[in-house]
Amino acid sequence: MDNLAFAKIPYGMFIVTSSFNDKIGGQISNTVFQVTSIPATITISISKQNNTHFLLENSKKAVISCLTEDATFEFIGKFGFRSSRDFDKFSEVNVIKNVNKIPIVTTFANAYFETDIISSLDINTHTLFLCKVNNSVVLNDNQTMTYDYYHKVKKGFTPKNAPTYISK
Ligand SMILES: Cc1cc2nc3c(=O)[nH]c(=O)nc-3n(C[C@H](O)[C@H](O)[C@H](O)COP(=O)(O)O)c2cc1C
């Protein structure tokens, strides 16, 4: 098996946020895609180790923001390499609090989706959450960041617990 074949699969870059019992959190995810149009549904694959997993599983609510190419390495580092369990990721980040008290990230984002989790599939290390979209908003026309752009232009890497991690 050539592991590098997996690097040929294209993705986008997203922030997934949630809130449960007044605790807020969020993380970077590249494994977000639309599954159906009517009703509009989206899946996300999230590691069971992540604080965001705990919030999604318990609240059954997720907000997904699409990241733009101008997102800084510092910003991605905050959401992609640190845990909201012990670190406030939202200071110096623009958010809108939605009716469920979930912070919608609007910094370095061009659109967002407010969703209800209607199903989930346990895949050993990760859970695939199926989210039904209740509201979608376009913030601007800045270019969406792809996973490829993140690697090739930003020279970023992916941590071990991400679903698309490739061991060297
Ligand atoms: C480019 C990139 C893509 C990532 N994609 C995912 C993903 O799809 N699913 C996932 O569970 N973690 C993914 N991660 C890792 C999480 O963002 C990371 O573990 C984060 O620190 C979890 O934070 P939390 O504990 O506050 O939830 C990704 C990280 C990066 C940098």
Coordinates of N, CA and C and ligand atoms in Angstrom, one line a residue:
M1 N 0.8 -1.2 0.0 CA 0.0 0.0 0.0 C 0.9 1.2 0.0
D2 N 0.6 2.2 -0.9 CA 1.4 3.4 -1.0 C 0.6 4.5 -0.2
N3 N 1.1 4.8 1.0 CA 0.4 5.8 1.8 C 0.3 7.2 1.2
L4 N 1.3 7.5 0.3 CA 1.2 8.8 -0.4 C 0.0 9.0 -1.3
A5 N -0.6 7.9 -1.7 CA -1.8 8.0 -2.5 C -2.9 8.8 -1.8
F6 N -2.9 8.6 -0.4 CA -3.9 9.3 0.4 C -3.7 10.9 0.3
A7 N -2.5 11.3 0.0 CA -2.2 12.7 -0.1 C -2.8 13.3 -1.4
K8 N -3.2 12.5 -2.3 CA -3.8 13.0 -3.5 C -5.3 13.3 -3.4
I9 N -5.9 12.9 -2.2 CA -7.3 13.2 -2.0 C -7.4 14.7 -1.5
P10 N -8.2 15.5 -2.2 CA -8.3 16.9 -1.9 C -9.4 17.2 -0.7
Y11 N -9.1 18.2 0.1 CA -9.9 18.6 1.2 C -9.9 20.2 1.3
G12 N -10.8 20.7 2.1 CA -10.8 22.1 2.5 C -10.2 22.2 3.9
M13 N -10.3 23.4 4.5 CA -9.8 23.6 5.8 C -11.0 24.4 6.6
F14 N -11.3 23.9 7.8 CA -12.5 24.3 8.5 C -12.2 24.5 10.0
I15 N -13.0 25.3 10.7 CA -13.0 25.3 12.1 C -14.3 24.8 12.6
V16 N -14.3 23.7 13.4 CA -15.6 23.2 14.0 C -15.7 23.6 15.4
T17 N -16.8 24.3 15.8 CA -16.9 24.7 17.2 C -18.2 24.1 17.8
S18 N -18.2 24.1 19.1 CA -19.4 23.6 19.8 C -19.4 24.2 21.2
S19 N -20.5 23.8 22.0 CA -20.6 24.3 23.3 C -21.5 23.4 24.1
F20 N -21.1 23.1 25.3 CA -21.9 22.2 26.2 C -21.8 22.7 27.6
N21 N -22.9 22.9 28.3 CA -22.9 23.3 29.7 C -22.0 24.5 30.0
D22 N -22.1 25.5 29.1 CA -21.3 26.7 29.2 C -19.8 26.6 28.9
K23 N -19.4 25.4 28.5 CA -18.0 25.2 28.1 C -18.0 25.4 26.5
I24 N -17.0 26.1 26.0 CA -16.9 26.3 24.6 C -15.6 25.7 24.1
G25 N -15.6 25.3 22.8 CA -14.3 24.8 22.2 C -14.4 24.7 20.7
G26 N -13.3 24.4 20.1 CA -13.3 24.2 18.7 C -11.9 23.8 18.2
Q27 N -11.9 23.3 17.0 CA -10.7 22.8 16.4 C -10.7 22.9 14.9
I28 N -9.4 22.7 14.3 CA -9.3 22.6 12.9 C -9.7 21.2 12.4
S29 N -10.4 21.2 11.3 CA -10.7 19.9 10.7 C -10.6 20.1 9.2
N30 N -10.0 19.1 8.5 CA -10.1 19.1 7.0 C -11.1 18.1 6.5
T31 N -11.6 17.2 7.4 CA -12.5 16.1 7.0 C -13.9 16.6 7.1
V32 N -14.3 17.6 6.3 CA -15.7 18.1 6.3 C -16.2 18.0 4.8
F33 N -17.3 17.4 4.6 CA -17.9 17.5 3.3 C -19.4 17.3 3.3
Q34 N -20.0 17.9 2.3 CA -21.5 17.8 2.2 C -21.9 16.4 1.7
V35 N -22.9 15.9 2.3 CA -23.4 14.5 2.0 C -24.7 14.5 1.2
T36 N -25.6 15.4 1.6 CA -26.9 15.5 0.8 C -27.3 17.0 0.7
S37 N -28.1 17.2 -0.3 CA -28.6 18.6 -0.6 C -29.9 18.9 0.1
I38 N -30.9 18.0 0.0 CA -32.2 18.2 0.6 C -32.6 17.0 1.4
P39 N -32.5 17.1 2.8 CA -32.0 18.3 3.5 C -30.5 18.4 3.4
A40 N -30.0 19.6 3.6 CA -28.5 19.7 3.5 C -27.9 19.1 4.7
T41 N -27.0 18.2 4.5 CA -26.2 17.5 5.5 C -24.7 17.5 5.2
I42 N -23.9 17.5 6.3 CA -22.5 17.6 6.2 C -21.9 16.6 7.2
T43 N -20.8 15.9 6.9 CA -20.1 15.0 7.9 C -18.8 15.7 8.3
I44 N -18.4 15.3 9.5 CA -17.1 15.7 10.1 C -16.5 14.4 10.8
S45 N -15.2 14.2 10.6 CA -14.6 13.1 11.3 C -13.7 13.7 12.4
I46 N -14.0 13.3 13.7 CA -13.4 13.9 14.8 C -12.8 12.9 15.7
S47 N -11.5 13.1 16.2 CA -10.8 12.2 17.1 C -11.5 12.2 18.4
K48 N -11.6 11.0 19.0 CA -12.2 10.9 20.3 C -11.3 11.5 21.4
Q49 N -10.1 11.8 21.1 CA -9.2 12.4 22.1 C -9.5 13.9 22.2
N50 N -10.2 14.5 21.3 CA -10.3 16.0 21.3 C -11.4 16.5 22.2
N51 N -11.1 17.6 22.8 CA -12.2 18.3 23.6 C -13.4 18.6 22.7
T52 N -13.2 18.9 21.5 CA -14.3 19.2 20.6 C -15.2 18.0 20.4
H53 N -14.6 16.8 20.4 CA -15.4 15.6 20.3 C -16.4 15.5 21.5
F54 N -15.9 15.8 22.7 CA -16.7 15.7 23.9 C -17.9 16.7 23.8
L55 N -17.6 17.9 23.3 CA -18.7 19.0 23.2 C -19.7 18.6 22.1
L56 N -19.2 18.0 21.0 CA -20.1 17.6 19.9 C -21.0 16.5 20.4
E57 N -20.4 15.5 21.0 CA -21.1 14.3 21.4 C -22.2 14.6 22.4
N58 N -22.0 15.6 23.3 CA -22.9 15.9 24.4 C -23.9 17.0 24.0
S59 N -23.5 17.9 23.2 CA -24.5 19.0 22.8 C -25.3 18.6 21.6
K60 N -24.7 17.7 20.7 CA -25.4 17.4 19.5 C -25.5 18.6 18.5
K61 N -24.6 19.5 18.7 CA -24.6 20.7 17.9 C -23.2 21.1 17.4
A62 N -23.1 21.5 16.1 CA -21.8 21.9 15.6 C -22.0 23.1 14.7
V63 N -21.0 24.0 14.8 CA -20.9 25.1 13.8 C -19.6 24.9 13.0
I64 N -19.7 25.0 11.7 CA -18.5 24.8 10.8 C -18.2 26.1 10.1
S65 N -17.0 26.6 10.2 CA -16.6 27.8 9.5 C -15.6 27.4 8.4
C66 N -15.7 27.9 7.2 CA -14.8 27.7 6.1 C -13.6 28.6 6.2
L67 N -12.4 28.1 6.3 CA -11.2 29.0 6.5 C -10.8 29.6 5.1
T68 N -10.1 30.8 5.2 CA -9.7 31.4 4.0 C -8.1 31.4 3.9
E69 N -7.6 31.6 2.7 CA -6.1 31.5 2.5 C -5.3 32.4 3.4
D70 N -5.9 33.5 3.8 CA -5.1 34.5 4.6 C -5.0 34.1 6.1
A71 N -5.6 32.9 6.5 CA -5.4 32.4 7.9 C -4.0 32.3 8.2
T72 N -3.6 32.8 9.4 CA -2.1 32.8 9.7 C -1.8 31.5 10.4
F73 N -0.5 31.2 10.4 CA 0.0 30.0 11.0 C -0.3 30.0 12.5
E74 N -0.2 31.2 13.1 CA -0.5 31.3 14.5 C -2.0 30.9 14.8
F75 N -2.9 31.4 14.0 CA -4.3 31.1 14.1 C -4.5 29.6 14.0
I76 N -4.0 29.0 12.9 CA -4.1 27.5 12.7 C -3.5 26.7 13.8
G77 N -2.4 27.2 14.3 CA -1.7 26.5 15.4 C -2.6 26.5 16.7
K78 N -3.2 27.6 16.9 CA -4.1 27.7 18.1 C -5.2 26.6 18.0
F79 N -5.9 26.5 16.9 CA -7.0 25.6 16.7 C -6.7 24.2 16.3
G80 N -5.5 24.0 15.8 CA -5.1 22.7 15.3 C -4.1 21.9 16.1
F81 N -3.4 22.6 17.0 CA -2.4 21.9 17.8 C -2.5 22.1 19.3
R82 N -3.5 22.9 19.8 CA -3.7 23.0 21.2 C -5.1 22.6 21.6
S83 N -5.3 22.2 22.8 CA -6.7 21.8 23.2 C -7.4 22.9 24.0
S84 N -8.7 23.0 23.7 CA -9.5 24.0 24.4 C -9.8 23.5 25.8
R85 N -9.4 22.3 26.1 CA -9.5 21.8 27.5 C -8.7 22.7 28.5
D86 N -7.5 23.2 28.0 CA -6.7 23.9 29.0 C -6.2 25.2 28.4
F87 N -6.8 25.7 27.3 CA -6.3 26.9 26.6 C -7.5 27.6 26.0
D88 N -7.5 29.0 26.1 CA -8.6 29.8 25.5 C -8.2 30.1 24.1
K89 N -8.9 29.4 23.2 CA -8.5 29.6 21.7 C -9.2 30.8 21.2
F90 N -10.2 31.4 21.9 CA -11.0 32.4 21.3 C -10.6 33.8 21.6
S91 N -9.6 34.0 22.4 CA -9.1 35.4 22.7 C -8.5 35.9 21.4
E92 N -8.8 37.1 21.1 CA -8.3 37.8 19.8 C -8.8 37.1 18.6
V93 N -10.0 36.4 18.7 CA -10.6 35.8 17.5 C -12.0 36.4 17.5
N94 N -12.5 36.9 16.3 CA -13.8 37.4 16.2 C -14.8 36.3 16.1
V95 N -15.8 36.3 17.0 CA -16.9 35.3 17.1 C -18.2 36.0 17.2
I96 N -19.2 35.2 16.7 CA -20.6 35.6 16.9 C -21.1 34.5 17.8
K97 N -21.8 34.8 18.9 CA -22.3 33.7 19.8 C -23.7 33.4 19.2
N98 N -24.0 32.1 18.9 CA -25.3 31.8 18.4 C -26.3 31.5 19.5
V99 N -27.5 31.1 19.1 CA -28.6 30.9 20.2 C -28.2 29.8 21.1
N100 N -27.3 28.9 20.7 CA -26.9 27.7 21.5 C -25.6 28.1 22.2
K101 N -25.2 29.3 22.3 CA -24.0 29.8 22.9 C -22.7 29.2 22.3
I102 N -22.8 28.8 21.0 CA -21.6 28.3 20.3 C -20.9 29.5 19.6
P103 N -19.6 29.6 19.9 CA -18.9 30.7 19.2 C -18.7 30.4 17.7
I104 N -19.2 31.2 16.9 CA -19.1 31.1 15.4 C -17.8 31.9 15.0
V105 N -16.8 31.2 14.5 CA -15.6 31.9 14.2 C -15.7 32.6 12.9
T106 N -15.5 33.9 12.9 CA -15.6 34.7 11.6 C -14.2 35.3 11.2
T107 N -13.2 35.2 12.0 CA -11.9 35.6 11.6 C -11.3 34.5 10.6
F108 N -10.7 35.0 9.5 CA -10.2 34.1 8.5 C -11.2 33.1 8.0
A109 N -12.5 33.5 7.9 CA -13.5 32.6 7.5 C -14.4 33.3 6.4
N110 N -14.9 32.6 5.4 CA -15.7 33.2 4.4 C -17.2 32.7 4.4
A111 N -17.5 31.7 5.3 CA -18.9 31.2 5.4 C -19.0 30.4 6.6
Y112 N -20.2 30.2 7.1 CA -20.4 29.2 8.2 C -21.7 28.5 8.1
F113 N -21.8 27.4 8.8 CA -23.0 26.5 8.9 C -23.3 26.2 10.3
E114 N -24.6 26.5 10.7 CA -25.0 26.1 12.0 C -25.8 24.8 11.9
T115 N -25.4 23.8 12.7 CA -26.0 22.4 12.4 C -26.4 21.7 13.7
D116 N -27.3 20.7 13.5 CA -27.7 19.7 14.6 C -27.1 18.4 14.2
I117 N -26.5 17.7 15.1 CA -25.9 16.4 14.8 C -27.1 15.4 14.9
I118 N -27.3 14.7 13.8 CA -28.5 13.9 13.7 C -28.1 12.4 13.7
S119 N -26.8 12.1 13.6 CA -26.4 10.7 13.6 C -24.9 10.7 13.8
S120 N -24.4 9.5 14.3 CA -22.9 9.4 14.4 C -22.5 8.0 14.2
L121 N -21.3 7.8 13.7 CA -20.8 6.5 13.4 C -19.4 6.3 14.2
D122 N -19.4 5.3 15.1 CA -18.1 5.1 15.8 C -17.1 4.4 14.9
I123 N -16.0 5.0 14.7 CA -15.0 4.4 13.8 C -13.7 4.2 14.6
N124 N -13.8 3.5 15.7 CA -12.6 3.2 16.6 C -12.0 4.4 17.2
T125 N -11.0 5.0 16.5 CA -10.3 6.2 17.0 C -11.1 7.5 16.8
H126 N -12.0 7.5 15.9 CA -12.7 8.7 15.5 C -14.2 8.5 15.5
T127 N -15.0 9.6 15.5 CA -16.4 9.5 15.2 C -16.8 10.3 14.0
L128 N -17.6 9.7 13.2 CA -18.1 10.5 12.0 C -19.4 11.1 12.4
F129 N -19.5 12.4 12.5 CA -20.7 13.0 12.9 C -21.5 13.5 11.7
L130 N -22.8 13.2 11.6 CA -23.6 13.6 10.5 C -24.4 14.8 11.0
C131 N -24.2 16.0 10.3 CA -24.8 17.2 10.8 C -25.8 17.7 9.8
K132 N -27.0 18.1 10.3 CA -28.1 18.7 9.5 C -27.9 20.2 9.6
V133 N -27.8 20.8 8.4 CA -27.6 22.3 8.4 C -28.9 23.0 8.6
N134 N -28.9 23.9 9.6 CA -30.1 24.7 9.9 C -30.0 26.1 9.4
N135 N -28.7 26.6 9.2 CA -28.5 27.9 8.8 C -27.1 28.0 8.1
S136 N -27.1 28.7 7.0 CA -25.8 28.9 6.3 C -25.6 30.3 5.9
V137 N -24.4 30.9 6.1 CA -24.2 32.3 5.9 C -22.9 32.5 5.1
V138 N -22.9 33.4 4.1 CA -21.7 33.8 3.4 C -21.2 35.1 4.1
L139 N -19.9 35.1 4.5 CA -19.3 36.3 5.1 C -18.6 37.2 4.1
N140 N -17.9 36.6 3.2 CA -17.2 37.4 2.2 C -16.8 36.5 1.0
D141 N -16.1 37.0 0.0 CA -15.7 36.2 -1.1 C -14.2 35.9 -1.1
N142 N -13.5 36.0 0.0 CA -12.1 35.6 0.1 C -12.0 34.1 -0.3
Q143 N -10.8 33.8 -0.8 CA -10.5 32.4 -1.3 C -10.5 31.4 -0.2
T144 N -11.3 30.3 -0.3 CA -11.3 29.2 0.7 C -9.9 28.6 0.7
M145 N -9.4 28.2 1.9 CA -8.1 27.5 1.9 C -8.3 26.0 1.7
T146 N -7.5 25.5 0.8 CA -7.6 24.0 0.7 C -6.5 23.4 1.5
Y147 N -6.6 22.1 1.8 CA -5.7 21.3 2.6 C -4.3 21.3 1.8
D148 N -4.4 21.2 0.5 CA -3.2 21.3 -0.3 C -2.4 22.6 -0.2
Y149 N -3.2 23.7 -0.2 CA -2.6 25.0 0.0 C -1.9 25.1 1.3
Y150 N -2.6 24.6 2.4 CA -2.0 24.6 3.7 C -0.7 23.9 3.7
H151 N -0.6 22.8 3.0 CA 0.7 22.0 3.0 C 1.7 22.7 2.1
K152 N 1.3 23.0 0.9 CA 2.3 23.5 -0.1 C 2.7 24.9 0.0
V153 N 1.8 25.8 0.4 CA 2.1 27.2 0.4 C 2.4 27.6 1.9
K154 N 1.6 27.2 2.8 CA 1.8 27.6 4.2 C 2.9 26.7 4.8
K155 N 3.2 25.6 4.2 CA 4.2 24.7 4.7 C 3.8 24.1 6.1
G156 N 2.4 23.9 6.2 CA 1.9 23.4 7.4 C 2.0 21.9 7.5
F157 N 1.8 21.3 8.7 CA 1.7 19.8 8.8 C 0.5 19.5 9.6
T158 N 0.2 18.2 9.7 CA -1.0 17.6 10.3 C -0.6 16.8 11.5
P159 N -1.3 17.0 12.6 CA -1.0 16.2 13.8 C -1.4 14.7 13.7
K160 N -0.9 13.9 14.6 CA -1.1 12.4 14.5 C -2.6 12.0 14.6
N161 N -3.3 12.8 15.4 CA -4.7 12.3 15.7 C -5.7 12.8 14.6
A162 N -5.2 13.5 13.6 CA -6.1 14.0 12.5 C -6.4 12.7 11.6
P163 N -7.6 12.6 11.1 CA -7.9 11.4 10.3 C -7.0 11.2 9.1
T164 N -6.5 12.3 8.5 CA -5.7 12.2 7.3 C -4.2 12.2 7.5
Y165 N -3.8 12.0 8.8 CA -2.3 12.0 9.1 C -1.6 10.8 8.3
I166 N -0.5 11.2 7.7 CA 0.3 10.2 6.9 C 1.6 10.0 7.6
S167 N 1.9 8.7 8.1 CA 3.2 8.5 8.7 C 4.3 8.4 7.6
K168 N 5.4 9.0 8.0 CA 6.6 9.0 7.0 C 7.2 7.6 6.8
Ligands
LIG1 C1 -4.5 20.8 9.0 C2 -5.2 20.1 10.2 C3 -6.3 19.3 10.0 C4 -6.9 18.6 11.0 N1 -8.0 17.8 10.8 C5 -8.6 17.2 11.8 C6 -9.8 16.4 11.6 O1 -10.4 16.4 10.5 N2 -10.3 15.7 12.7 C7 -9.7 15.7 13.9 O2 -10.2 15.1 14.8 N3 -8.6 16.5 14.1 C8 -8.1 17.2 13.1 N4 -7.0 18.0 13.4 C9 -6.4 18.0 14.7 C10 -7.2 18.9 15.7 O3 -7.4 20.2 15.2 C11 -6.3 19.1 17.0 O4 -6.2 17.8 17.6 C12 -6.9 20.0 18.0 O5 -5.8 20.4 18.9 C13 -8.0 19.5 18.9 O6 -8.4 20.5 19.8 P1 -9.5 20.3 21.0 O7 -8.9 19.3 22.0 O8 -9.6 21.6 21.6 O9 -10.7 19.8 20.4 C14 -6.4 18.7 12.3 C15 -5.3 19.6 12.6 C16 -4.7 20.2 11.5 C17 -3.5 21.2 11.8

